[in-house]
Short mmCIF file of C-alpha atoms and ligand atoms in Angstrom, two decimals:
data_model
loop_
_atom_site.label_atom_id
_atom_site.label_comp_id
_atom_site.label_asym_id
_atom_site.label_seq_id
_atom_site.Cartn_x
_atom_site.Cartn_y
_atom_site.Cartn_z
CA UNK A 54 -67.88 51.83 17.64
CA UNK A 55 -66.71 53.21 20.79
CA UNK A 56 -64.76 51.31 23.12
CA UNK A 57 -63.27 51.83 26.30
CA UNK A 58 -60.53 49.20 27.24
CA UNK A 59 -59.78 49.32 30.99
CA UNK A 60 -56.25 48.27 31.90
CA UNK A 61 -53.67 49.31 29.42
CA UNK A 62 -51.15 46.61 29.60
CA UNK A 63 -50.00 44.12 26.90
CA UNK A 64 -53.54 42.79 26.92
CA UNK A 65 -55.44 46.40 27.30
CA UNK A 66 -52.39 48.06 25.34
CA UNK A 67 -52.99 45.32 22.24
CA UNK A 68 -56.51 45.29 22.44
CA UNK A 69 -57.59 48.61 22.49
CA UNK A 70 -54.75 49.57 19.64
CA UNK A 71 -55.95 46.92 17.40
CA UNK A 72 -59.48 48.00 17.80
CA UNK A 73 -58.26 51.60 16.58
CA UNK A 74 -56.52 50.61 13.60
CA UNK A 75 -60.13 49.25 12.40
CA UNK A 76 -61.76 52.73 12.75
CA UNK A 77 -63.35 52.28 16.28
CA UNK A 78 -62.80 55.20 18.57
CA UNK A 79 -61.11 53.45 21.48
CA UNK A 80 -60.12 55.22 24.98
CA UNK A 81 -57.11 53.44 26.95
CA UNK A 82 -57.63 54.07 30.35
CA UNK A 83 -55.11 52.96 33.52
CA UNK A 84 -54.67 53.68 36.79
CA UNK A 85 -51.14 54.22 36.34
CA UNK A 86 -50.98 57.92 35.80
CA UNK A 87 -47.14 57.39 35.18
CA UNK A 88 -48.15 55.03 31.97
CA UNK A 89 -50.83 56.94 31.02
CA UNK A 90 -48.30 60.70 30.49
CA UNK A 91 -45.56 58.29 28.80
CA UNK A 92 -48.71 56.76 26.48
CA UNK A 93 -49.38 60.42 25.47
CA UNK A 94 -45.77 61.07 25.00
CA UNK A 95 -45.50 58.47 22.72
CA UNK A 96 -43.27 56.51 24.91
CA UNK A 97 -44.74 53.12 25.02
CA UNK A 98 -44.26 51.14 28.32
CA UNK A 99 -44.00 47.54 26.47
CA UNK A 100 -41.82 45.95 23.50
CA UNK A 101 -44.30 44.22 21.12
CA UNK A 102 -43.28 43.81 17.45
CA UNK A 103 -45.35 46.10 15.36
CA UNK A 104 -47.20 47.99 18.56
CA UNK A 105 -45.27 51.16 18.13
CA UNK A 106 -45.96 51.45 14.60
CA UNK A 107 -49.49 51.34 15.07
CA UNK A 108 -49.99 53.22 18.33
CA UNK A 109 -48.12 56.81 16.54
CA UNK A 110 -50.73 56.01 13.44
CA UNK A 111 -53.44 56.16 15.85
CA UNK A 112 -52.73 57.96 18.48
CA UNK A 113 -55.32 61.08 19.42
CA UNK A 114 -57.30 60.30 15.70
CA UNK A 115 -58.73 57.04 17.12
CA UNK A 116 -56.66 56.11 19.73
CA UNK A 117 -56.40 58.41 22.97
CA UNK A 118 -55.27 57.33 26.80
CA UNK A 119 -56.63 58.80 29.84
CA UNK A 120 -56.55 58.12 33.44
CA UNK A 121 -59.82 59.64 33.61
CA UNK A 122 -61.78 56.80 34.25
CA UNK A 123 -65.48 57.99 34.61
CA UNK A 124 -64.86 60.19 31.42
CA UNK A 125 -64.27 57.02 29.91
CA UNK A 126 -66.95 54.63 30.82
CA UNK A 127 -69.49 57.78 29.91
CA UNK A 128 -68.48 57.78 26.23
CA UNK A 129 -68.05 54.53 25.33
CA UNK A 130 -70.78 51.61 24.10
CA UNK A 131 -68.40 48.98 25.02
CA UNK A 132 -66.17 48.79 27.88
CA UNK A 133 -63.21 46.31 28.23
CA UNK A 134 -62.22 44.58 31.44
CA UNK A 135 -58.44 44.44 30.62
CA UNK A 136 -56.32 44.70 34.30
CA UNK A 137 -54.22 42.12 35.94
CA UNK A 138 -55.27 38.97 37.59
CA UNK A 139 -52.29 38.30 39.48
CA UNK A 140 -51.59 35.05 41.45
CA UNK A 141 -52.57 35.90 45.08
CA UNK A 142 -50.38 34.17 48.28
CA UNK A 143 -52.89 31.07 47.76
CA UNK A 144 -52.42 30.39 44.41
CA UNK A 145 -55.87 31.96 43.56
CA UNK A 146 -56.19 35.05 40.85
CA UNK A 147 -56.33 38.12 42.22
CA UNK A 148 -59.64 39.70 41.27
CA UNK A 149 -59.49 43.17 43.36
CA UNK A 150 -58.74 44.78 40.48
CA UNK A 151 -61.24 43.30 38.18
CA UNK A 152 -63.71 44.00 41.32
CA UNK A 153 -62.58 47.69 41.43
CA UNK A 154 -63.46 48.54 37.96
CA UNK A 155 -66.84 46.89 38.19
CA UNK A 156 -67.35 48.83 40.86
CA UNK A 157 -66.45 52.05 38.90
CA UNK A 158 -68.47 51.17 36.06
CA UNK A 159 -71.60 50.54 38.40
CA UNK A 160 -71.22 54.49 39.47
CA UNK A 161 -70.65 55.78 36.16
CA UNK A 162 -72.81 54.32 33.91
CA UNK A 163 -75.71 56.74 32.55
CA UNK A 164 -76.94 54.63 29.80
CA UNK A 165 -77.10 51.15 28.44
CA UNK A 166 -73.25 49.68 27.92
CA UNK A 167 -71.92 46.08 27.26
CA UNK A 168 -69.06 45.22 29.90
CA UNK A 169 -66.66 42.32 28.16
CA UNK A 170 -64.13 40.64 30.40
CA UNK A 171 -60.75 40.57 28.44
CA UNK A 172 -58.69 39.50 31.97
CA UNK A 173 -58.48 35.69 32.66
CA UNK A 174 -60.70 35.33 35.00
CA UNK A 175 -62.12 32.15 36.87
CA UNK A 176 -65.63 30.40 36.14
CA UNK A 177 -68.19 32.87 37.90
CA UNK A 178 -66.32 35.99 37.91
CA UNK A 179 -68.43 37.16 35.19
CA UNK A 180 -71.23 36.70 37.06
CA UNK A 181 -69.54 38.74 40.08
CA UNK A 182 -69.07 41.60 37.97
CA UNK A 183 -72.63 41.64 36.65
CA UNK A 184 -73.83 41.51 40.56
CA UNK A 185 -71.22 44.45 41.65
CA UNK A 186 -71.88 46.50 39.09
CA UNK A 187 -75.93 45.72 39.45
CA UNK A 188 -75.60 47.14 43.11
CA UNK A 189 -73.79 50.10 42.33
CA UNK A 190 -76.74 51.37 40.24
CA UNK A 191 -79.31 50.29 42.79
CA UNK A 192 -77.50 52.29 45.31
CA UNK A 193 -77.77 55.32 42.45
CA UNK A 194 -81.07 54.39 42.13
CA UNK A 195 -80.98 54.27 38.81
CA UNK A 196 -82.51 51.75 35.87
CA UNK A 197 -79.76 51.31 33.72
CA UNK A 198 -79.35 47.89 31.64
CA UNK A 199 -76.14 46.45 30.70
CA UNK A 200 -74.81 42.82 29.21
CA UNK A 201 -71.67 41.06 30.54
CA UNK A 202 -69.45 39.13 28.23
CA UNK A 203 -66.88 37.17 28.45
CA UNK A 204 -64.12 37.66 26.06
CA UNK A 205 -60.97 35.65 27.01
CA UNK A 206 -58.20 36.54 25.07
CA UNK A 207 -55.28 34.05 23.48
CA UNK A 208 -52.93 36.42 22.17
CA UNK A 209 -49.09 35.27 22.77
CA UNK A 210 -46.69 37.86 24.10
CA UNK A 211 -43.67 38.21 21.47
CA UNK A 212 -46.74 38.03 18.44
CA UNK A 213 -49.83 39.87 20.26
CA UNK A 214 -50.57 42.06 17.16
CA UNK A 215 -50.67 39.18 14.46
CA UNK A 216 -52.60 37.22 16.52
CA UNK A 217 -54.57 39.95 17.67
CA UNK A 218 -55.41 41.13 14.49
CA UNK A 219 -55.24 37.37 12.68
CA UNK A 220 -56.97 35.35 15.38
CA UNK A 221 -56.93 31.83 15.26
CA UNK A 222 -60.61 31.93 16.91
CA UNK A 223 -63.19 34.63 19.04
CA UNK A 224 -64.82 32.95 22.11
CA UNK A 225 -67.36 35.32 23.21
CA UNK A 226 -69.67 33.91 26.26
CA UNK A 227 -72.79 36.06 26.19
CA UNK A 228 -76.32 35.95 27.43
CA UNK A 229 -78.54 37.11 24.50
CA UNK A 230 -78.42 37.16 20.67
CA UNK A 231 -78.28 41.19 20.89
CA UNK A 232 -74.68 41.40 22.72
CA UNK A 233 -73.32 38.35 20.47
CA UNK A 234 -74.12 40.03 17.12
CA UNK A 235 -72.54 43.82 18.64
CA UNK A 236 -69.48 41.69 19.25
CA UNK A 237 -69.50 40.12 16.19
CA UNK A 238 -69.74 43.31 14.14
CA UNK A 239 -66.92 44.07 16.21
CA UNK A 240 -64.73 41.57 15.49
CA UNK A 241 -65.49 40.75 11.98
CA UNK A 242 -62.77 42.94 10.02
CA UNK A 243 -60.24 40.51 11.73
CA UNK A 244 -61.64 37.88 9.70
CA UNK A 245 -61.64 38.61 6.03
CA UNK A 246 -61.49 35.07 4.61
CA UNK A 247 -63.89 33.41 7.01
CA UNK A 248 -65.60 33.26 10.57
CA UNK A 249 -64.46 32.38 13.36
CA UNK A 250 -66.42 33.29 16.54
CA UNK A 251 -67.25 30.52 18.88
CA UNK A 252 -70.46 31.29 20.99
CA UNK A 253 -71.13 29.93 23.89
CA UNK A 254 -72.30 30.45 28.04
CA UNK A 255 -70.15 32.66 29.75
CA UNK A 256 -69.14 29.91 32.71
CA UNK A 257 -67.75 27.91 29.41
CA UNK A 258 -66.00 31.21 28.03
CA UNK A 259 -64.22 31.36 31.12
CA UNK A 260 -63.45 27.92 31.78
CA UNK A 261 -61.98 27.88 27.96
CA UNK A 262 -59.19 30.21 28.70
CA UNK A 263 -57.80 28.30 31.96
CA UNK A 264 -58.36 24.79 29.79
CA UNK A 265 -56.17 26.34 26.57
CA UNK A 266 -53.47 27.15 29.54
CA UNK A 267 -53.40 24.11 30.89
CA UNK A 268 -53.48 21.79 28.19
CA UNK A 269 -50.41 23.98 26.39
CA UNK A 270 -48.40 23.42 30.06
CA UNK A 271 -49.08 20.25 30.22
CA UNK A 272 -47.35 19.98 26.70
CA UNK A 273 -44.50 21.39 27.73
CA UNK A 274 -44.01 19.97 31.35
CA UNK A 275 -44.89 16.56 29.28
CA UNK A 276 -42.00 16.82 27.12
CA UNK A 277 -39.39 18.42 30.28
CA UNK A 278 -40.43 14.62 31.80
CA UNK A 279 -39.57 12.99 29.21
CA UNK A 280 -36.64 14.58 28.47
CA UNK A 281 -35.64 14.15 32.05
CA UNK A 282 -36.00 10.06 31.44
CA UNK A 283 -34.04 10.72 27.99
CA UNK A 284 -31.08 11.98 29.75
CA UNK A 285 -31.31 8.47 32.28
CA UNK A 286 -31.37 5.92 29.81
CA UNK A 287 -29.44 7.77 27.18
CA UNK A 288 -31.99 8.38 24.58
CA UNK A 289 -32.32 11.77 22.96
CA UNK A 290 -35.55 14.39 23.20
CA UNK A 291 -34.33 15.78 20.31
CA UNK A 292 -35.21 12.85 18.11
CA UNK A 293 -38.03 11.80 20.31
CA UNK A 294 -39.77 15.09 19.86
CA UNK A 295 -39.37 14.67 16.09
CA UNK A 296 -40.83 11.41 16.15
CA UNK A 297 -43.78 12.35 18.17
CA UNK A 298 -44.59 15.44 17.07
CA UNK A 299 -44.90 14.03 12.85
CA UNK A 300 -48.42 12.28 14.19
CA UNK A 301 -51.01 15.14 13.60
CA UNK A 302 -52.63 14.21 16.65
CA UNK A 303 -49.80 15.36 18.87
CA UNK A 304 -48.12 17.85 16.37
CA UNK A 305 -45.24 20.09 16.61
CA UNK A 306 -46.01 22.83 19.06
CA UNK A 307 -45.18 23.38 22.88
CA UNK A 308 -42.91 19.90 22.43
CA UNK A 309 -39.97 21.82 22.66
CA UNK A 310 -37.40 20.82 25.94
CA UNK A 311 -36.06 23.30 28.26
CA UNK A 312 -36.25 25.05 31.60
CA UNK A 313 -40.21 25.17 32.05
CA UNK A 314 -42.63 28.00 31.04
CA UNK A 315 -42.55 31.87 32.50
CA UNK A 316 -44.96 34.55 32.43
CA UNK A 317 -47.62 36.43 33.48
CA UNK A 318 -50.23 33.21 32.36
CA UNK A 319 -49.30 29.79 32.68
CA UNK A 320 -48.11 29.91 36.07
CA UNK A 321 -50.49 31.58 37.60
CA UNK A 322 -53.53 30.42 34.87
CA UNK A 323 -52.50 27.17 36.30
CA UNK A 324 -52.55 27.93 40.19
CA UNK A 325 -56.18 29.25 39.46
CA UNK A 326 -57.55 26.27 38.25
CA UNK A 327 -55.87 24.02 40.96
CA UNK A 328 -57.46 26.78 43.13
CA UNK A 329 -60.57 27.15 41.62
CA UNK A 330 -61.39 22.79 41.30
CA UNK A 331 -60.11 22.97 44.68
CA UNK A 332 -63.07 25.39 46.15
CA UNK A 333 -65.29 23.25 44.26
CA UNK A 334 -64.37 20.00 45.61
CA UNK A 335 -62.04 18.39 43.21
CA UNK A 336 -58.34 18.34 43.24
CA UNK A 337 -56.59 18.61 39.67
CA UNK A 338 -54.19 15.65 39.89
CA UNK A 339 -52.77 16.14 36.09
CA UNK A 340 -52.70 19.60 35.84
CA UNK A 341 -50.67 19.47 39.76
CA UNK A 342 -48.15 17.79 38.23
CA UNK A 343 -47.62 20.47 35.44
CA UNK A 344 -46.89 22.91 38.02
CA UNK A 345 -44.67 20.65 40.15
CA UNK A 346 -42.75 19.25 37.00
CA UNK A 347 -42.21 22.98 35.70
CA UNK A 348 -41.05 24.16 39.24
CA UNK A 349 -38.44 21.23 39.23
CA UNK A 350 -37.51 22.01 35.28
CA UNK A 351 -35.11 25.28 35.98
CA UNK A 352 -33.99 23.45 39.47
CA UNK A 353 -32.53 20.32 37.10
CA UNK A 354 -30.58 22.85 34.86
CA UNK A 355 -29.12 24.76 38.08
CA UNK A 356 -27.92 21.82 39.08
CA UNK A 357 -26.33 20.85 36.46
CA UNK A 358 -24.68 23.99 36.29
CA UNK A 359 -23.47 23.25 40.07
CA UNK A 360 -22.56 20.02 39.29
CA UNK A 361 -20.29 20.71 36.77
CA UNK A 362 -18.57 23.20 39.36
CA UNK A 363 -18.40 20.23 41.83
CA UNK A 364 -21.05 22.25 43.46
CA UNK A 365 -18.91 25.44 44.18
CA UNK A 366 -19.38 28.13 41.43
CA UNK A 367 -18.34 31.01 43.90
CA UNK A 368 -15.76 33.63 42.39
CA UNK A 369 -17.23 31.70 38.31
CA UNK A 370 -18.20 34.01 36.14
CA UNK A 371 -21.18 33.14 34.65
CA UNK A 372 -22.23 34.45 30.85
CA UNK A 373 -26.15 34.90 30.87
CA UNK A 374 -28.24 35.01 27.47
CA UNK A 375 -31.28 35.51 27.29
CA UNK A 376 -33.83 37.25 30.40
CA UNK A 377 -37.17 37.47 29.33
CA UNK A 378 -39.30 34.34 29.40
CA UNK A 379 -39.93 34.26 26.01
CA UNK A 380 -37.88 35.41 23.07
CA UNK A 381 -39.52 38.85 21.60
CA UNK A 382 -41.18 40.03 24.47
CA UNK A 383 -39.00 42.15 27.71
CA UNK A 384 -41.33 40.62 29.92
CA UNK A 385 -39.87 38.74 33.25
CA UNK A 386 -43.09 37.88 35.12
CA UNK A 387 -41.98 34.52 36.34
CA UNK A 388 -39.06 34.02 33.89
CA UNK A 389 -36.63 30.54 34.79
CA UNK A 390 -34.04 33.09 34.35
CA UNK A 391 -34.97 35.09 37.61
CA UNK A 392 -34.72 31.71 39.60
CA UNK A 393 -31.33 30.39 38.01
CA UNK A 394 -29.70 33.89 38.19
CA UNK A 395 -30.59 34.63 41.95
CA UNK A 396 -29.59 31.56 42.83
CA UNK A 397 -26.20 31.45 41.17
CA UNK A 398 -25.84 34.78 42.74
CA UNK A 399 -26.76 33.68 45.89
CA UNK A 400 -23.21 30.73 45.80
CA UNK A 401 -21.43 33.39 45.00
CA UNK A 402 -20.92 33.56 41.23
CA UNK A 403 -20.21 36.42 39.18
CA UNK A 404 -23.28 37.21 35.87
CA UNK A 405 -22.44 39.07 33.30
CA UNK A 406 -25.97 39.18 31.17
CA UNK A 407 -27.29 40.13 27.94
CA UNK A 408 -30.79 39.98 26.55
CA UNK A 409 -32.02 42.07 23.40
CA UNK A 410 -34.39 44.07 24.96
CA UNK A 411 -34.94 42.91 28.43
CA UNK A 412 -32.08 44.55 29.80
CA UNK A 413 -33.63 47.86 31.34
CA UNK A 414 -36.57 45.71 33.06
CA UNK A 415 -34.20 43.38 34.63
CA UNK A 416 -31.97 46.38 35.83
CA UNK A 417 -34.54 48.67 37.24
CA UNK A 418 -37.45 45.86 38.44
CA UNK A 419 -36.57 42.11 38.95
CA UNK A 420 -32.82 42.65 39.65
CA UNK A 421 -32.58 45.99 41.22
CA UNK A 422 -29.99 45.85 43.66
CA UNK A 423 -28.38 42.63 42.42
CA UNK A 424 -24.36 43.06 40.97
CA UNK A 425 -24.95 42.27 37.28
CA UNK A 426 -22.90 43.06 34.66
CA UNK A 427 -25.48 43.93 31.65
CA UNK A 428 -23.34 43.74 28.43
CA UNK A 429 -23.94 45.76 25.07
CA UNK A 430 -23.78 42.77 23.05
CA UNK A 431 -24.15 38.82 23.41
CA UNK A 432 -20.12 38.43 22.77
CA UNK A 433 -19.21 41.63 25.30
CA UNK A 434 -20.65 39.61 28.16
CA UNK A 435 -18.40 36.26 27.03
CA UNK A 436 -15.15 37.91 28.55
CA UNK A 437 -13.09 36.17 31.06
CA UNK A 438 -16.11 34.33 31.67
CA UNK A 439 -16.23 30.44 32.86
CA UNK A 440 -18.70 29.36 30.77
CA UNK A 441 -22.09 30.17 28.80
CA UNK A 442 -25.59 29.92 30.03
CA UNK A 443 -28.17 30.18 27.55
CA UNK A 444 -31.55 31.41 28.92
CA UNK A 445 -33.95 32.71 26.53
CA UNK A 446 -33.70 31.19 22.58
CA UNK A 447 -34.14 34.83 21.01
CA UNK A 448 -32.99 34.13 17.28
CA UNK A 449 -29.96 36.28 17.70
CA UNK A 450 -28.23 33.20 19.59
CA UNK A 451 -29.56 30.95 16.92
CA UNK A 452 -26.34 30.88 15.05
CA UNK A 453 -23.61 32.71 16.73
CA UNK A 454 -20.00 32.75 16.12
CA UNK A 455 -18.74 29.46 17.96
CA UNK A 456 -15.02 30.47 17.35
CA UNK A 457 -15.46 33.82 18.64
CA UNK A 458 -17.14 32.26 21.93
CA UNK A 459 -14.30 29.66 22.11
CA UNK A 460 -11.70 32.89 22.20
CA UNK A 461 -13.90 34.91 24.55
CA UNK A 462 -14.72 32.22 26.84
CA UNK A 463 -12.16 30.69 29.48
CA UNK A 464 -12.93 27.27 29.01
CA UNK A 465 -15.59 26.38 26.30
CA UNK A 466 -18.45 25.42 27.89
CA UNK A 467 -21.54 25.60 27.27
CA UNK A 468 -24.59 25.58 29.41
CA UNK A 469 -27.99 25.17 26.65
CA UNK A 470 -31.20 25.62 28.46
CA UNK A 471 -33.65 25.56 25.03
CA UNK A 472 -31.85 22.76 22.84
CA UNK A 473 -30.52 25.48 20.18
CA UNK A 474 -26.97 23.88 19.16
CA UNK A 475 -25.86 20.62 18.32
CA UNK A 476 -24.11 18.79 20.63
CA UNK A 477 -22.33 16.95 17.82
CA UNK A 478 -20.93 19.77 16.10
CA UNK A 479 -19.67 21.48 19.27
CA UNK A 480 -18.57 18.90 20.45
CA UNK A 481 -16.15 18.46 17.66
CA UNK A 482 -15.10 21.38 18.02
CA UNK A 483 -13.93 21.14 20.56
CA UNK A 484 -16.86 22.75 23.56
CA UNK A 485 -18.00 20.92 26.42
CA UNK A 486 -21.52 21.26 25.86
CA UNK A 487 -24.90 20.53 27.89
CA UNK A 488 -28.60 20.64 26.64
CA UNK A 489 -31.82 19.24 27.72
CA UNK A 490 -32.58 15.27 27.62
CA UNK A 491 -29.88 14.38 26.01
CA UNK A 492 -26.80 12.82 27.61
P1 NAD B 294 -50.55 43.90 32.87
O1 NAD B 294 -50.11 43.76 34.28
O2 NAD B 294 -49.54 44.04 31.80
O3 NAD B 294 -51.54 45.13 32.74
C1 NAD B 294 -52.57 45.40 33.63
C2 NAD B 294 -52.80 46.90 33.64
O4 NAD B 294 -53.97 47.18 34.41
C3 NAD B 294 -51.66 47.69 34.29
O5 NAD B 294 -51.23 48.70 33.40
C4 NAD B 294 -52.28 48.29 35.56
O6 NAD B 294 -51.75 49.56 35.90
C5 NAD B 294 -53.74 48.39 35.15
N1 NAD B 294 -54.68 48.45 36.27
C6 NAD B 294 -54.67 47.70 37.40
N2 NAD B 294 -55.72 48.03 38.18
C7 NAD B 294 -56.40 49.00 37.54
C8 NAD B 294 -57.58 49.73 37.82
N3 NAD B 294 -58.27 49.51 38.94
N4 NAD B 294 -58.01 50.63 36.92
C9 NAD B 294 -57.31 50.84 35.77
N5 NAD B 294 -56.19 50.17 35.44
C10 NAD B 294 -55.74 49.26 36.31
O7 NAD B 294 -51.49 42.65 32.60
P2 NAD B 294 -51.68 41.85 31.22
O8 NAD B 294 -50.53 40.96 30.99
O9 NAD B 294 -52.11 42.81 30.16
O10 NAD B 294 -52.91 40.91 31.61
C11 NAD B 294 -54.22 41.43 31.77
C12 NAD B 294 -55.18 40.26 31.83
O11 NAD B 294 -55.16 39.57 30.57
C13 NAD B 294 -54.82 39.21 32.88
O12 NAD B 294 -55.99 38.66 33.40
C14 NAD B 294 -54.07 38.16 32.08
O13 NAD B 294 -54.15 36.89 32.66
C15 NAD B 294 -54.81 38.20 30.77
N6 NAD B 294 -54.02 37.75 29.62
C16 NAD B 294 -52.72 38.11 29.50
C17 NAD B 294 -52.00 37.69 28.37
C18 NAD B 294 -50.54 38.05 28.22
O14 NAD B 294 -49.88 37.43 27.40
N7 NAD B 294 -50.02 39.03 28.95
C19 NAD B 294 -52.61 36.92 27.39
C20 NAD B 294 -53.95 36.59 27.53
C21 NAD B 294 -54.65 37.01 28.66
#
């Protein structure tokens, strides 16, 4: 097929790759005429595991990037909706973009296309694009046809090709049998063992993606309460979680303590639903208290961290692991660690960070400007420094050297934001250690 994915960022980027390596002649196209000469030039503007790999097997047999947007929409059968829907001042998404390209796919259409929204996007934005794009060719006067889908996507950053290309489930929302078996044919060599579309309206495709979101936060802000009562009557998450997550009807996943949820989605996936039952006339009372519980998460662990300095950590010198929100991913959108390190910053404290990858997007984006020291290595940044604060669980901090951080450190202490050691064994040892829900 060909296929024109709009937006080439780790949703458009992902997308629009994995579509190549299945034989479909796919055209990246972005705005960003910066991305789009660095694309070209092999340099690829994300870390994914596995995207490089696949982008230099691809790239200009069935994979090519342009900026050329009208080029693009021309050639291809199937156009992806893949830009940003950024949280706007009132918590709403940002849909200008989304808005934009409809309205450049309404003025360059010449024949029949099917337009799928990949971007998160709230109930009846679908419905917005159909009606922009509609106009456009009126005002061509013009009789072109065209189908809207929805198409929300549930990759996770840190593992967007596996699940990309080993998808748990499709949710296509379409309007006739026609545009559901095109995407179908599409989709089916992701699932060699069995199907696993899920057809439906579009209003429901869209609503699906905010309700995965929010249910997943709620999870995790769940568990941050709890923990948060764990730590007052001196009971331990660690073995709650355990205990809770063995019945299958809770499970294991997104149980896990620690300093709330980052990122480009759940924050702001969240906002727009508050937003969105807001405009309708009903205010989200459980999914309000995700957001408020997850803004107070990182504000417990900073003052902890103050607390332990009897509130004075100016002149400390703080050792910072971890950056990115997630492990496996350099992304920062919303990352606890950009709240915790500004403020520490801001009492006067002295960082010294490391992160495996997320080291040039914190220097030249979130921190510019700040004094950071960005170390080589996870022990480098340990020197003469007051204590450890551990950010992001990538698995390189999984099991490091505790006697080596005992000798580096000034005093051995220990700061855990994601539960990763145990307290007993350091402890013994002999570190003054911290972790989440557990006194
Ligand atoms: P991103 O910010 O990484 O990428 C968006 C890209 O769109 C950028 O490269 C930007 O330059 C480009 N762009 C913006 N306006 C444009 C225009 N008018 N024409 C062409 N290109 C334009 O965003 P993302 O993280 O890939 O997210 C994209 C959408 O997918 C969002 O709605 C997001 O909520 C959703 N989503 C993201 C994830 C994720 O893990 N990142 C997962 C599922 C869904």
């Amino acid at each position: 097929m060909k296929i024109t994915v709009i937006g080439t960022g780790y949703v458009g980027l992902v997308t629009g790759t994995c579509f190549s390596e299945m034989g479909n002649k796919v055209i990246c196209v972005d705005a960003d005429a910066q991305k789009i000469e660095n694309l070209n030039n092999g340099i690829i503007p994300i870390y994914e595991p596995g995207l490089n790999e696949i982008i230099s097997q691809n790239a200009q047999k069935t994979l090519f990037f342009t900026k050329d947007i009208q080029k693009a929409i021309k050639e291809s059968e199937l156009i992806f909706i893949a830009v940003g829907t950024p949280m706007s001042a009132n918590g709403s998404a940002d849909l200008s973009a989304v808005y934009a390209v409809a309205k450049e796919i309404g003025k360059n259409i010449s024949s029949h296309k099917i337009v799928v929204s990949k971007s998160t996007v709230p109930v009846g934005t679908c419905n917005q694009i159909k009606k922009n794009i509609q106009s456009e060719i009126e005002l061509r006067k013009e009789k072109i046809t065209f189908d809207i889908v929805s198409n929300p996507e549930f990759l996770k950053e840190g593992a967007a090709i596996s699940d990309f290309m080993k998808p748990d489930r499709v949710v296509i929302g379409a309007e006739n049998e026609a545009t559901f078996s095109k995407m179908k044919e599409l989709y089916s060599p992701f699932f060699r063992t069995r199907d696993r579309f899920i057809t439906m309206d579009i209003r429901s495709a869209e609503m699906t993606k905010y309700a995965a979101n929010a249910l997943l936060a709620t999870k995790i802000s769940f568990i941050n309460e709890i923990a948060n009562i764990c730590e007052k009557v001196g009971a331990d998450v660690n073995n709650v979680r355990v205990g809770i997550g063995s019945d299958k009807r809770i499970g294991y996943d997104f149980i896990y303590p620690g300093i709330g949820y980052g990122g480009t989605c759940f924050p702001k996936d969240i906002a727009a639903l508050i937003n969105l039952g807001k405009e309708n006339g009903y205010t989200p009372k459980i999914i309000s208290a995700v957001d408020n519980v997850n803004q107070e998460q990182k504000k417990f662990f900073l003052e902890r961290i103050l607390k332990r300095f009897d509130n004075d950590v100016s002149n400390k010198i703080l050792a910072i692991w971890g950056l990115s929100f997630k492990p496996e991913t350099d992304d920062m959108r919303e990352a606890p660690s950009l709240y915790i390190i500004k403020e520490l910053i801001r009492r006067g404290a002295k960082i010294q960070a490391f992160d495996p990858i997320a080291i040039s997007e914190a220097k030249n984006s979130y921190f510019k400007g700040l004094e950071i020291f960005y170390g080589n290595d996870k022990y480098q940044v340990l020197e003469n420094a007051d204590a450890l604060v551990l950010l992001t669980e990538w698995k390189e901090f999984r099991s490091p050297d505790f006697d080596h951080i005992q000798q580096q450190l000034n005093f051995p202490l220990i700061f855990d934001g994601r539960n990763q050691y145990s307290k007993f064994k350091l402890e013994d040892q002999g570190f003054e250690y911290y972790q989440i829900g557990k006194h």
